[in-house]
Amino acid sequence: MLELDDVQSGYGETRVLQGVDAHVDEGEVVALVGRNGVGKTTTLRTILGSVEPWAGTITYRGEDVTELGPVDTVQRGIGLVPEERRIFPGLSVEENLELASYGGADTENRRDLPWVFDTFQNLQERRQNRGSDLSGGEQQMLAIARALVSGADLLMLDEPTEGLAPMIVDRVMEVVKDVRDAGITVLLVEQNVRVALDLADRVYVLAHGEIVHEATPEELRADDDTVERYLGVSFAD
Ligand SMILES: Nc1ncnc2c1ncn2[C@@H]1O[C@H](COP(=O)(O)OP(=O)(O)O)[C@@H](O)[C@H]1O
Ligand SMILES: [Mg+2]
């Protein structure tokens, strides 16, 4: 579905991505993990086209999308929920979703508001509340729901559980599983390695702007060396 071939990009004079090779197959949940500052967010931005690739090729559903900006990639079904979530604080949950349902992509996976309210029970309850009244977890769910009503086929999530209480992390994980079960492909960036390993079918480890390791969650759980070296956490405890 998505393929990155030797993708390089950066900011100003600074090259961040040194040549990323990765792919995501339809229906998969793929996690991209790595220490702070290695280029995870930059990878998602480069796929979306808000950061321009310097070299390499990005292919989406067989089409070369390397040169496309965010308007065109979103129209093809690529959606990014950024770390900052960027919901409209002054609009209600329902209005946030209505706004997202204009434009976007006419994909098969495009969801409507009834589907969202059926799937995200707490958004249903908070339907008339303003964005600013929502908790961090509810804002994250609204941001994900917005990408789905915009027609994301490939949903890219940047640190969806960041800053959330453990109980709310579990809720967001359930939502990601529901999204996957609905047939939407997920590319997940996570600092929380346990969350990444629990959700993903396949994991890429990014270090200094390159993929240094690819594994299944089972393989990574058994590979304390790699996990300690590149992620700075240990499963031994
Ligand atoms: N808008 C930006 N302008 C300049 N440098 C940036 C910008 N965003 C990120 N960087 C730098 O690019 C590198 C990778 O950042 P990022 O992709 O955000 O890492 P990660 O998401 O893995 O923590 C870091 O050194 C960061 O300081
Ligand atoms: Mg980041």
CSV table of C-alpha atoms and ligand atoms in Angstrom, one decimal:
chain,number,residue,atom,x,y,z
A,1,MET,CA,0.0,0.0,0.0
A,2,LEU,CA,2.8,2.4,1.0
A,3,GLU,CA,6.4,2.1,0.1
A,4,LEU,CA,9.3,4.3,1.0
A,5,ASP,CA,12.5,3.8,-0.9
A,6,ASP,CA,15.7,5.5,0.3
A,7,VAL,CA,13.7,8.6,1.4
A,8,GLN,CA,15.7,11.5,2.6
A,9,SER,CA,14.4,14.8,4.0
A,10,GLY,CA,15.1,17.5,6.6
A,11,TYR,CA,14.8,21.1,7.6
A,12,GLY,CA,16.9,23.9,6.1
A,13,GLU,CA,20.4,22.5,5.8
A,14,THR,CA,19.9,19.7,8.2
A,15,ARG,CA,19.2,16.3,6.9
A,16,VAL,CA,17.1,14.3,9.3
A,17,LEU,CA,16.0,11.2,7.2
A,18,GLN,CA,19.2,9.6,5.9
A,19,GLY,CA,17.5,7.1,3.6
A,20,VAL,CA,14.4,5.4,5.0
A,21,ASP,CA,13.3,2.1,3.5
A,22,ALA,CA,9.9,0.8,4.8
A,23,HIS,CA,6.6,-0.5,3.6
A,24,VAL,CA,3.1,-0.8,5.0
A,25,ASP,CA,0.7,-3.4,3.6
A,26,GLU,CA,-3.0,-3.0,3.5
A,27,GLY,CA,-4.7,-4.0,6.7
A,28,GLU,CA,-1.5,-3.9,8.8
A,29,VAL,CA,-0.8,-2.0,11.9
A,30,VAL,CA,2.9,-1.0,11.6
A,31,ALA,CA,4.7,0.7,14.4
A,32,LEU,CA,7.6,3.1,14.0
A,33,VAL,CA,9.6,3.4,17.2
A,34,GLY,CA,12.8,5.0,18.3
A,35,ARG,CA,14.3,7.5,20.7
A,36,ASN,CA,13.4,11.1,20.9
A,37,GLY,CA,14.6,13.2,17.9
A,38,VAL,CA,15.5,10.3,15.6
A,39,GLY,CA,13.0,11.4,12.9
A,40,LYS,CA,9.8,9.6,13.5
A,41,THR,CA,7.6,12.7,13.2
A,42,THR,CA,9.6,13.8,10.2
A,43,THR,CA,9.0,10.5,8.5
A,44,LEU,CA,5.2,10.9,8.9
A,45,ARG,CA,5.4,14.6,7.7
A,46,THR,CA,7.4,13.5,4.7
A,47,ILE,CA,4.9,10.8,3.7
A,48,LEU,CA,2.1,13.4,4.1
A,49,GLY,CA,4.1,15.9,2.0
A,50,SER,CA,4.2,18.7,4.6
A,51,VAL,CA,8.0,18.1,4.6
A,52,GLU,CA,9.4,17.8,1.1
A,53,PRO,CA,11.6,14.8,0.4
A,54,TRP,CA,15.1,15.6,-0.8
A,55,ALA,CA,15.7,12.2,-2.4
A,56,GLY,CA,14.1,8.8,-2.7
A,57,THR,CA,10.6,7.6,-3.7
A,58,ILE,CA,7.3,7.3,-1.9
A,59,THR,CA,4.7,5.1,-3.6
A,60,TYR,CA,1.1,4.9,-2.4
A,61,ARG,CA,-1.2,2.3,-4.0
A,62,GLY,CA,1.1,2.0,-7.0
A,63,GLU,CA,1.3,5.8,-7.6
A,64,ASP,CA,4.5,7.9,-7.1
A,65,VAL,CA,3.4,10.5,-4.5
A,66,THR,CA,6.9,11.7,-3.7
A,67,GLU,CA,6.3,15.2,-4.9
A,68,LEU,CA,2.7,15.6,-3.7
A,69,GLY,CA,1.8,18.0,-0.9
A,70,PRO,CA,-0.7,17.4,1.9
A,71,VAL,CA,-3.8,18.4,0.0
A,72,ASP,CA,-3.1,15.8,-2.6
A,73,THR,CA,-2.0,13.0,-0.3
A,74,VAL,CA,-5.1,13.5,1.9
A,75,GLN,CA,-7.2,13.4,-1.2
A,76,ARG,CA,-5.7,10.0,-1.9
A,77,GLY,CA,-6.6,8.7,1.5
A,78,ILE,CA,-3.5,9.4,3.6
A,79,GLY,CA,-4.4,10.9,7.0
A,80,LEU,CA,-2.1,12.2,9.7
A,81,VAL,CA,-3.2,12.8,13.3
A,82,PRO,CA,-0.4,15.0,14.6
A,83,GLU,CA,1.0,15.0,18.1
A,84,GLU,CA,-0.7,18.3,18.8
A,85,ARG,CA,-4.1,16.8,17.7
A,86,ARG,CA,-5.2,20.2,16.3
A,87,ILE,CA,-8.9,20.0,17.0
A,88,PHE,CA,-11.0,23.2,16.9
A,89,PRO,CA,-11.3,24.2,20.6
A,90,GLY,CA,-14.3,26.5,20.0
A,91,LEU,CA,-16.4,24.1,18.0
A,92,SER,CA,-18.4,21.2,19.4
A,93,VAL,CA,-17.4,17.6,18.8
A,94,GLU,CA,-20.2,17.3,16.2
A,95,GLU,CA,-19.0,20.5,14.4
A,96,ASN,CA,-15.4,19.3,14.4
A,97,LEU,CA,-16.5,16.2,12.7
A,98,GLU,CA,-18.8,17.9,10.2
A,99,LEU,CA,-16.0,20.2,9.2
A,100,ALA,CA,-13.7,17.2,8.6
A,101,SER,CA,-16.4,15.5,6.5
A,102,TYR,CA,-16.2,18.3,3.9
A,103,GLY,CA,-13.4,17.7,1.4
A,104,GLY,CA,-10.9,14.9,2.2
A,105,ALA,CA,-10.9,11.7,0.2
A,106,ASP,CA,-13.7,9.7,-1.4
A,107,THR,CA,-12.3,6.4,-0.3
A,108,GLU,CA,-14.2,3.2,0.4
A,109,ASN,CA,-13.2,3.5,4.1
A,110,ARG,CA,-14.6,7.0,4.5
A,111,ARG,CA,-16.8,7.0,7.6
A,112,ASP,CA,-19.9,9.0,8.4
A,113,LEU,CA,-20.9,10.6,11.7
A,114,PRO,CA,-23.3,7.9,12.7
A,115,TRP,CA,-20.5,5.3,12.4
A,116,VAL,CA,-18.2,7.5,14.5
A,117,PHE,CA,-20.8,8.0,17.3
A,118,ASP,CA,-21.5,4.3,17.2
A,119,THR,CA,-17.8,3.3,17.5
A,120,PHE,CA,-16.6,6.1,19.8
A,121,GLN,CA,-19.1,5.9,22.6
A,122,ASN,CA,-17.5,8.7,24.6
A,123,LEU,CA,-17.7,11.0,21.6
A,124,GLN,CA,-21.4,10.3,21.4
A,125,GLU,CA,-21.8,11.3,25.0
A,126,ARG,CA,-19.7,14.5,24.4
A,127,ARG,CA,-21.3,15.3,21.1
A,128,GLN,CA,-22.4,18.8,22.0
A,129,ASN,CA,-19.3,19.7,24.1
A,130,ARG,CA,-16.7,22.1,22.8
A,131,GLY,CA,-13.3,20.8,21.8
A,132,SER,CA,-11.8,22.7,24.7
A,133,ASP,CA,-14.0,20.9,27.2
A,134,LEU,CA,-12.6,17.5,26.2
A,135,SER,CA,-10.0,15.6,28.2
A,136,GLY,CA,-6.7,14.7,26.5
A,137,GLY,CA,-7.9,11.2,25.7
A,138,GLU,CA,-11.2,12.5,24.2
A,139,GLN,CA,-9.3,15.0,22.1
A,140,GLN,CA,-7.1,12.2,20.8
A,141,MET,CA,-10.2,10.2,19.9
A,142,LEU,CA,-11.8,13.2,18.2
A,143,ALA,CA,-8.7,13.8,16.2
A,144,ILE,CA,-8.7,10.1,15.1
A,145,ALA,CA,-12.4,10.3,14.3
A,146,ARG,CA,-11.8,13.4,12.2
A,147,ALA,CA,-9.2,11.7,10.1
A,148,LEU,CA,-11.7,8.8,9.5
A,149,VAL,CA,-14.6,11.0,8.4
A,150,SER,CA,-12.1,12.7,6.0
A,151,GLY,CA,-11.6,9.3,4.4
A,152,ALA,CA,-8.2,8.1,5.7
A,153,ASP,CA,-7.4,4.7,4.3
A,154,LEU,CA,-3.9,4.9,5.8
A,155,LEU,CA,-4.1,6.4,9.2
A,156,MET,CA,-0.9,7.8,10.5
A,157,LEU,CA,-0.9,8.4,14.3
A,158,ASP,CA,1.9,10.4,15.9
A,159,GLU,CA,2.2,9.5,19.6
A,160,PRO,CA,-1.5,9.0,20.2
A,161,THR,CA,-1.0,8.0,23.9
A,162,GLU,CA,1.4,10.8,24.8
A,163,GLY,CA,0.6,12.5,28.1
A,164,LEU,CA,-2.5,10.3,28.8
A,165,ALA,CA,-3.2,8.5,32.1
A,166,PRO,CA,-2.7,4.7,31.9
A,167,MET,CA,-6.5,4.0,31.9
A,168,ILE,CA,-7.0,6.4,29.0
A,169,VAL,CA,-4.1,4.9,27.2
A,170,ASP,CA,-6.0,1.6,27.2
A,171,ARG,CA,-9.1,3.4,25.8
A,172,VAL,CA,-7.1,4.9,23.0
A,173,MET,CA,-5.6,1.4,22.3
A,174,GLU,CA,-9.1,-0.1,22.0
A,175,VAL,CA,-10.0,2.7,19.5
A,176,VAL,CA,-6.9,1.9,17.4
A,177,LYS,CA,-7.9,-1.8,17.4
A,178,ASP,CA,-11.5,-0.9,16.4
A,179,VAL,CA,-10.1,1.2,13.6
A,180,ARG,CA,-7.9,-1.7,12.4
A,181,ASP,CA,-10.9,-4.1,12.6
A,182,ALA,CA,-12.8,-1.6,10.4
A,183,GLY,CA,-10.2,-2.3,7.7
A,184,ILE,CA,-8.1,0.8,8.0
A,185,THR,CA,-4.4,0.5,7.8
A,186,VAL,CA,-2.4,2.1,10.6
A,187,LEU,CA,1.1,3.6,10.7
A,188,LEU,CA,1.7,4.2,14.4
A,189,VAL,CA,4.5,6.3,16.0
A,190,GLU,CA,4.9,5.5,19.7
A,191,GLN,CA,7.3,6.4,22.4
A,192,ASN,CA,5.5,3.9,24.6
A,193,VAL,CA,7.1,0.7,23.4
A,194,ARG,CA,4.7,-1.5,25.3
A,195,VAL,CA,1.7,0.1,23.5
A,196,ALA,CA,3.5,-0.2,20.1
A,197,LEU,CA,4.3,-3.9,20.6
A,198,ASP,CA,0.7,-4.6,21.8
A,199,LEU,CA,-0.9,-3.0,18.8
A,200,ALA,CA,1.5,-3.7,15.9
A,201,ASP,CA,1.8,-6.5,13.4
A,202,ARG,CA,5.3,-5.3,12.5
A,203,VAL,CA,7.7,-2.9,14.0
A,204,TYR,CA,10.4,-0.7,12.5
A,205,VAL,CA,13.1,0.8,14.7
A,206,LEU,CA,14.4,4.1,13.6
A,207,ALA,CA,17.8,5.5,14.7
A,208,HIS,CA,19.7,8.5,13.3
A,209,GLY,CA,17.3,8.9,10.4
A,210,GLU,CA,17.5,5.3,9.2
A,211,ILE,CA,15.6,2.0,9.8
A,212,VAL,CA,18.0,-0.1,11.8
A,213,HIS,CA,15.8,-3.0,12.7
A,214,GLU,CA,12.5,-4.6,11.6
A,215,ALA,CA,10.8,-7.3,13.7
A,216,THR,CA,7.5,-8.7,14.8
A,217,PRO,CA,6.5,-7.7,18.4
A,218,GLU,CA,7.3,-11.2,19.5
A,219,GLU,CA,10.8,-11.0,18.1
A,220,LEU,CA,11.4,-7.6,19.8
A,221,ARG,CA,10.1,-8.8,23.1
A,222,ALA,CA,12.7,-11.5,23.0
A,223,ASP,CA,15.5,-9.2,21.9
A,224,ASP,CA,16.4,-7.1,24.9
A,225,ASP,CA,19.7,-6.0,23.3
A,226,THR,CA,18.0,-4.2,20.4
A,227,VAL,CA,15.3,-2.8,22.7
A,228,GLU,CA,17.8,-1.4,25.2
A,229,ARG,CA,20.2,-0.1,22.6
A,230,TYR,CA,17.7,1.7,20.4
A,231,LEU,CA,14.8,2.4,22.7
A,232,GLY,CA,16.5,2.8,26.0
A,233,VAL,CA,14.0,0.5,27.8
A,234,SER,CA,14.2,-3.0,29.1
A,235,PHE,CA,11.8,-5.9,29.2
A,236,ALA,CA,14.0,-7.7,31.7
A,237,ASP,CA,12.4,-6.0,34.7
B,1,LIG,N1,10.3,22.2,12.1
B,1,LIG,C1,11.6,21.8,12.4
B,1,LIG,N2,12.6,22.6,12.0
B,1,LIG,C2,13.9,22.3,12.2
B,1,LIG,N3,14.3,21.1,12.8
B,1,LIG,C3,13.3,20.2,13.2
B,1,LIG,C4,11.9,20.5,13.0
B,1,LIG,N4,11.2,19.5,13.4
B,1,LIG,C5,12.0,18.6,13.9
B,1,LIG,N5,13.3,19.0,13.8
B,1,LIG,C6,14.5,18.3,14.1
B,1,LIG,O1,14.6,17.1,13.4
B,1,LIG,C7,15.0,16.0,14.2
B,1,LIG,C8,14.0,14.9,14.2
B,1,LIG,O2,12.8,15.4,14.8
B,1,LIG,P1,11.5,14.5,14.8
B,1,LIG,O3,11.2,14.0,13.5
B,1,LIG,O4,10.4,15.4,15.4
B,1,LIG,O5,11.9,13.4,15.8
B,1,LIG,P2,11.0,12.3,16.7
B,1,LIG,O6,9.6,12.5,16.2
B,1,LIG,O7,11.6,11.0,16.4
B,1,LIG,O8,11.2,12.7,18.1
B,1,LIG,C9,15.3,16.6,15.6
B,1,LIG,O9,16.7,16.9,15.6
B,1,LIG,C10,14.5,17.8,15.6
B,1,LIG,O10,15.1,18.8,16.4
B,2,MG,MG,7.9,13.1,17.2
